[in-house]
Amino acid sequence: MSNSLMVRFQPTPAAVGLARQQLDLLRDRMTDEAYEDARLMVSELITNSLRHASLAIDQEIELVMRLRGSTLWVEVRDPGPGFEPRPRSKDASSESGWGLYLVARLADRWGVERDGMNRVWFELDEATPPS
Amino acid sequence: MSEHAFDVEVADGTALVRASGELDLSTGPVLERAIGGLLDDPTVRAITLDLRPLRFIDSTGLRIVIATDRHLRAEDRRLQVIKGPPSVHRVFELALLEERLSFVDGDDTGDGPVPR
């Protein structure tokens, strides 16, 4: 089975659940914790694209996932105008910015890049059970 | 598409909202509408949100719970949240919302009347 996959979604709210389902393809090679964490982070990255990128219906969101050794790398790409990554502050009265805050807490590394596409990625170490 | 259901029961001024399935950007609006009707009803003094049947929650769900709590508090009404399974409750812990919301364990309430 391949260690890498790329899927495209129309920019509708259904993409959030559909993107999470893609992780099921790697499920049997991941620890329970990594699987749950990755589901949450994939959900947040797709939600982030849908909320901030103002995509037209023909502008698809790409999800790329790869297991390299024991590290899971995931990237979500969209062609929208982008956003300023602002993980929420400690001020718990704010209701925005939770998504990237959760990604920042769970990922070993994450980042945002813009090169014509917006790319938001994260890496999760020790995503596979020790052999 | 995520399967989901949000059931509402109202008795004696307390509404019980049971959330099942997966709570995210696609299902959140359904829950928001269900809760919105309760917020607009002044005879509803308290809402109990039962997360035990919920299988997944992300920041969209957190935002709905927090907004509901804020709305009710501002009107001297209250929200109580029955903890979901560990994978769901963990998201509240990660977001440092444990202290901010009134959580109860499912065991504290059983299947009997909704606590006031």
Coordinates of C-alpha atoms in Angstrom, one line a residue:
Chain A
M1 CA 0.0 0.0 0.0
S2 CA 1.2 3.5 -0.8
N3 CA 2.5 5.7 2.0
S4 CA 1.3 8.8 0.3
L5 CA -2.0 10.1 -1.0
M6 CA -3.5 13.2 -2.4
V7 CA -7.2 14.0 -2.6
R8 CA -9.1 17.0 -3.9
F9 CA -12.4 18.3 -2.4
Q10 CA -14.9 20.9 -3.5
P11 CA -14.9 23.7 -1.0
T12 CA -18.1 22.8 0.9
P13 CA -18.5 22.0 4.6
A14 CA -18.8 18.3 3.7
A15 CA -15.1 18.4 2.8
V16 CA -14.2 18.5 6.5
G17 CA -15.7 15.1 7.3
L18 CA -14.5 13.6 4.0
A19 CA -11.0 14.7 4.6
R20 CA -11.0 13.1 8.1
Q21 CA -12.1 9.9 6.5
Q22 CA -9.0 9.8 4.3
L23 CA -7.0 9.1 7.4
D24 CA -8.8 5.7 7.7
L25 CA -6.5 4.6 4.8
L26 CA -3.5 5.0 7.1
R27 CA -5.4 3.9 10.3
D28 CA -3.9 0.4 10.6
R29 CA -0.4 1.9 10.5
M30 CA -1.0 4.6 13.1
T31 CA -1.2 4.6 16.9
D32 CA -4.6 5.5 18.3
E33 CA -3.3 8.8 19.7
A34 CA -1.8 9.8 16.4
Y35 CA -4.9 8.9 14.5
E36 CA -7.1 10.9 16.8
D37 CA -4.7 13.9 16.8
A38 CA -4.4 13.8 13.0
R39 CA -8.2 13.6 12.5
L40 CA -8.6 16.8 14.6
M41 CA -5.8 18.6 12.8
V42 CA -7.0 17.7 9.3
S43 CA -10.4 18.9 10.4
E44 CA -9.0 22.2 11.5
L45 CA -6.9 22.8 8.4
I46 CA -9.8 22.1 6.0
T47 CA -12.1 24.3 8.2
N48 CA -9.5 27.0 8.1
S49 CA -9.4 26.9 4.2
L50 CA -13.2 27.0 4.1
R51 CA -13.5 29.9 6.5
H52 CA -10.7 32.1 5.3
A53 CA -10.0 31.4 1.7
S54 CA -13.3 32.5 0.2
L55 CA -13.1 29.8 -2.5
A56 CA -15.3 29.6 -5.5
I57 CA -17.0 26.2 -6.0
D58 CA -14.5 25.3 -8.8
Q59 CA -11.5 26.1 -6.6
E60 CA -10.6 22.8 -5.0
I61 CA -8.9 22.1 -1.7
E62 CA -6.1 19.6 -1.8
L63 CA -5.2 17.2 1.0
V64 CA -1.8 15.5 0.9
M65 CA -0.8 12.9 3.5
R66 CA 2.5 11.0 3.7
L67 CA 4.0 8.6 6.2
R68 CA 7.8 9.0 6.2
G69 CA 9.3 6.6 8.6
S70 CA 7.3 7.1 11.7
T71 CA 6.4 10.7 10.9
L72 CA 3.1 11.7 9.4
W73 CA 3.2 14.8 7.2
V74 CA 0.0 16.4 6.1
E75 CA -0.5 19.5 4.0
V76 CA -3.7 21.3 3.0
R77 CA -3.5 23.5 -0.1
D78 CA -6.0 26.0 -1.4
P79 CA -5.9 28.7 -4.1
G80 CA -7.5 31.4 -2.0
P81 CA -6.2 34.8 -1.0
G82 CA -4.7 33.4 2.3
F83 CA -4.9 34.5 5.8
E84 CA -2.7 35.7 8.6
P85 CA -1.9 32.7 10.9
R86 CA -2.9 33.8 14.3
P87 CA -3.2 31.1 16.9
R88 CA -5.5 32.4 19.6
S89 CA -4.0 34.1 22.6
K90 CA -4.5 32.8 26.1
D91 CA -7.5 35.1 26.4
A92 CA -10.2 32.5 26.6
S93 CA -12.9 35.1 25.9
S94 CA -12.0 34.9 22.2
E95 CA -14.0 32.6 20.1
S96 CA -11.8 32.7 17.0
G97 CA -8.4 31.1 16.3
W98 CA -9.1 27.9 18.2
G99 CA -8.3 25.8 15.1
L100 CA -4.7 26.7 14.6
Y101 CA -4.2 26.9 18.4
L102 CA -5.1 23.2 18.6
V103 CA -2.8 22.4 15.6
A104 CA 0.0 24.3 17.4
R105 CA -0.6 22.3 20.5
L106 CA -0.7 18.8 18.9
A107 CA 1.7 19.0 16.0
D108 CA 5.5 18.5 16.5
R109 CA 6.0 21.0 13.6
W110 CA 3.6 23.1 11.6
G111 CA 3.7 26.0 9.2
V112 CA 2.1 28.1 6.6
E113 CA 3.6 28.8 3.1
R114 CA 2.3 30.8 0.2
D115 CA 3.6 30.2 -3.3
G116 CA 0.5 30.9 -5.4
M117 CA -1.3 28.3 -3.2
N118 CA -1.8 28.6 0.5
R119 CA -0.2 25.6 2.1
V120 CA -0.7 24.8 5.7
W121 CA 1.1 21.7 6.9
F122 CA 1.9 19.8 10.1
E123 CA 4.1 16.9 11.1
L124 CA 3.4 14.3 13.8
D125 CA 6.3 12.3 15.0
E126 CA 5.9 8.7 16.3
A127 CA 2.7 8.3 14.5
T128 CA 3.3 4.6 13.9
P129 CA 3.5 2.0 16.7
P130 CA 7.0 1.0 17.7
S131 CA 8.0 -2.2 15.7
Chain B
M1 CA -20.9 13.2 5.0
S2 CA -21.0 12.9 8.8
E3 CA -23.9 11.3 10.3
H4 CA -25.2 13.2 13.3
A5 CA -28.3 14.0 15.4
F6 CA -29.1 16.6 17.9
D7 CA -32.1 15.8 20.0
V8 CA -33.8 18.3 22.3
E9 CA -36.1 17.7 25.2
V10 CA -37.4 20.4 27.4
A11 CA -38.8 19.8 30.9
D12 CA -39.4 22.2 33.8
G13 CA -37.3 25.0 32.3
T14 CA -34.3 22.8 31.6
A15 CA -33.5 21.7 28.1
L16 CA -31.5 18.6 27.4
V17 CA -29.6 18.6 24.1
R18 CA -28.0 15.3 23.1
A19 CA -25.3 15.5 20.5
S20 CA -24.3 12.4 18.6
G21 CA -22.2 11.8 15.5
E22 CA -19.4 14.2 14.5
L23 CA -19.6 17.9 15.3
D24 CA -17.8 20.1 12.7
L25 CA -18.3 22.8 10.1
S26 CA -20.9 20.7 8.3
T27 CA -23.0 19.6 11.3
G28 CA -22.4 22.6 13.5
P29 CA -25.1 24.8 11.9
V30 CA -27.7 22.1 12.8
L31 CA -26.7 22.2 16.4
E32 CA -26.6 26.0 16.4
R33 CA -30.2 26.1 15.1
A34 CA -31.3 23.7 17.8
I35 CA -29.7 25.7 20.5
G36 CA -30.7 29.0 19.0
G37 CA -34.4 28.1 19.5
L38 CA -33.7 27.4 23.1
L39 CA -31.7 30.6 23.7
D40 CA -34.7 32.6 22.3
D41 CA -37.1 30.9 24.7
P42 CA -37.1 32.7 28.0
T43 CA -38.8 29.8 29.7
V44 CA -35.7 27.8 29.2
R45 CA -33.6 28.6 32.2
A46 CA -30.8 26.1 31.7
I47 CA -29.4 23.9 29.0
T48 CA -27.7 20.6 29.6
L49 CA -25.6 19.5 26.6
D50 CA -25.0 15.8 26.6
L51 CA -21.8 15.0 24.7
R52 CA -21.7 11.3 25.6
P53 CA -23.0 10.0 22.3
L54 CA -20.6 12.4 20.4
R55 CA -17.7 10.7 18.5
F56 CA -15.8 13.8 17.3
I57 CA -15.6 17.5 18.0
D58 CA -13.3 20.2 16.5
S59 CA -12.9 24.0 17.0
T60 CA -16.2 24.6 15.3
G61 CA -17.9 22.6 18.0
L62 CA -15.9 24.3 20.8
R63 CA -17.0 27.7 19.4
I64 CA -20.7 26.7 19.6
V65 CA -20.4 25.5 23.1
I66 CA -18.5 28.6 24.3
A67 CA -20.9 31.0 22.5
T68 CA -23.9 29.1 24.1
D69 CA -22.3 29.4 27.6
R70 CA -21.6 33.1 27.1
H71 CA -25.1 33.8 25.9
L72 CA -26.7 32.0 28.8
R73 CA -24.4 33.5 31.5
A74 CA -25.1 37.0 30.2
E75 CA -28.8 36.3 31.0
D76 CA -28.2 34.6 34.3
R77 CA -29.1 31.3 32.8
R78 CA -26.7 28.4 32.7
L79 CA -25.1 25.7 30.6
Q80 CA -24.0 22.4 31.9
V81 CA -22.0 20.0 29.8
I82 CA -22.0 16.2 30.3
K83 CA -18.5 15.0 29.3
G84 CA -18.1 13.2 26.1
P85 CA -15.9 10.2 25.5
P86 CA -12.1 10.7 26.1
S87 CA -11.3 11.7 22.5
V88 CA -14.0 14.4 22.7
H89 CA -13.3 15.7 26.2
R90 CA -9.6 15.9 25.3
V91 CA -10.3 18.7 22.8
F92 CA -11.8 20.8 25.6
E93 CA -8.8 20.1 27.8
L94 CA -6.4 21.0 25.0
A95 CA -8.3 24.3 24.5
L96 CA -8.0 25.0 28.3
L97 CA -11.8 25.1 28.6
E98 CA -12.1 22.6 31.5
E99 CA -12.3 25.4 34.1
R100 CA -14.4 27.7 32.0
L101 CA -17.3 25.4 31.4
S102 CA -19.4 23.5 33.9
F103 CA -18.7 19.9 33.2
V104 CA -20.3 16.9 34.9
D105 CA -19.6 13.2 34.4
G106 CA -22.3 11.2 32.9
D107 CA -22.3 9.0 36.0
D108 CA -23.4 11.9 38.1
T109 CA -26.6 12.2 36.3
G110 CA -27.4 8.7 35.2
D111 CA -30.3 8.5 32.9
G112 CA -32.7 10.1 35.4
P113 CA -34.0 13.6 35.5
V114 CA -31.8 16.3 34.1
P115 CA -29.9 18.0 37.0
R116 CA -30.8 21.6 37.7

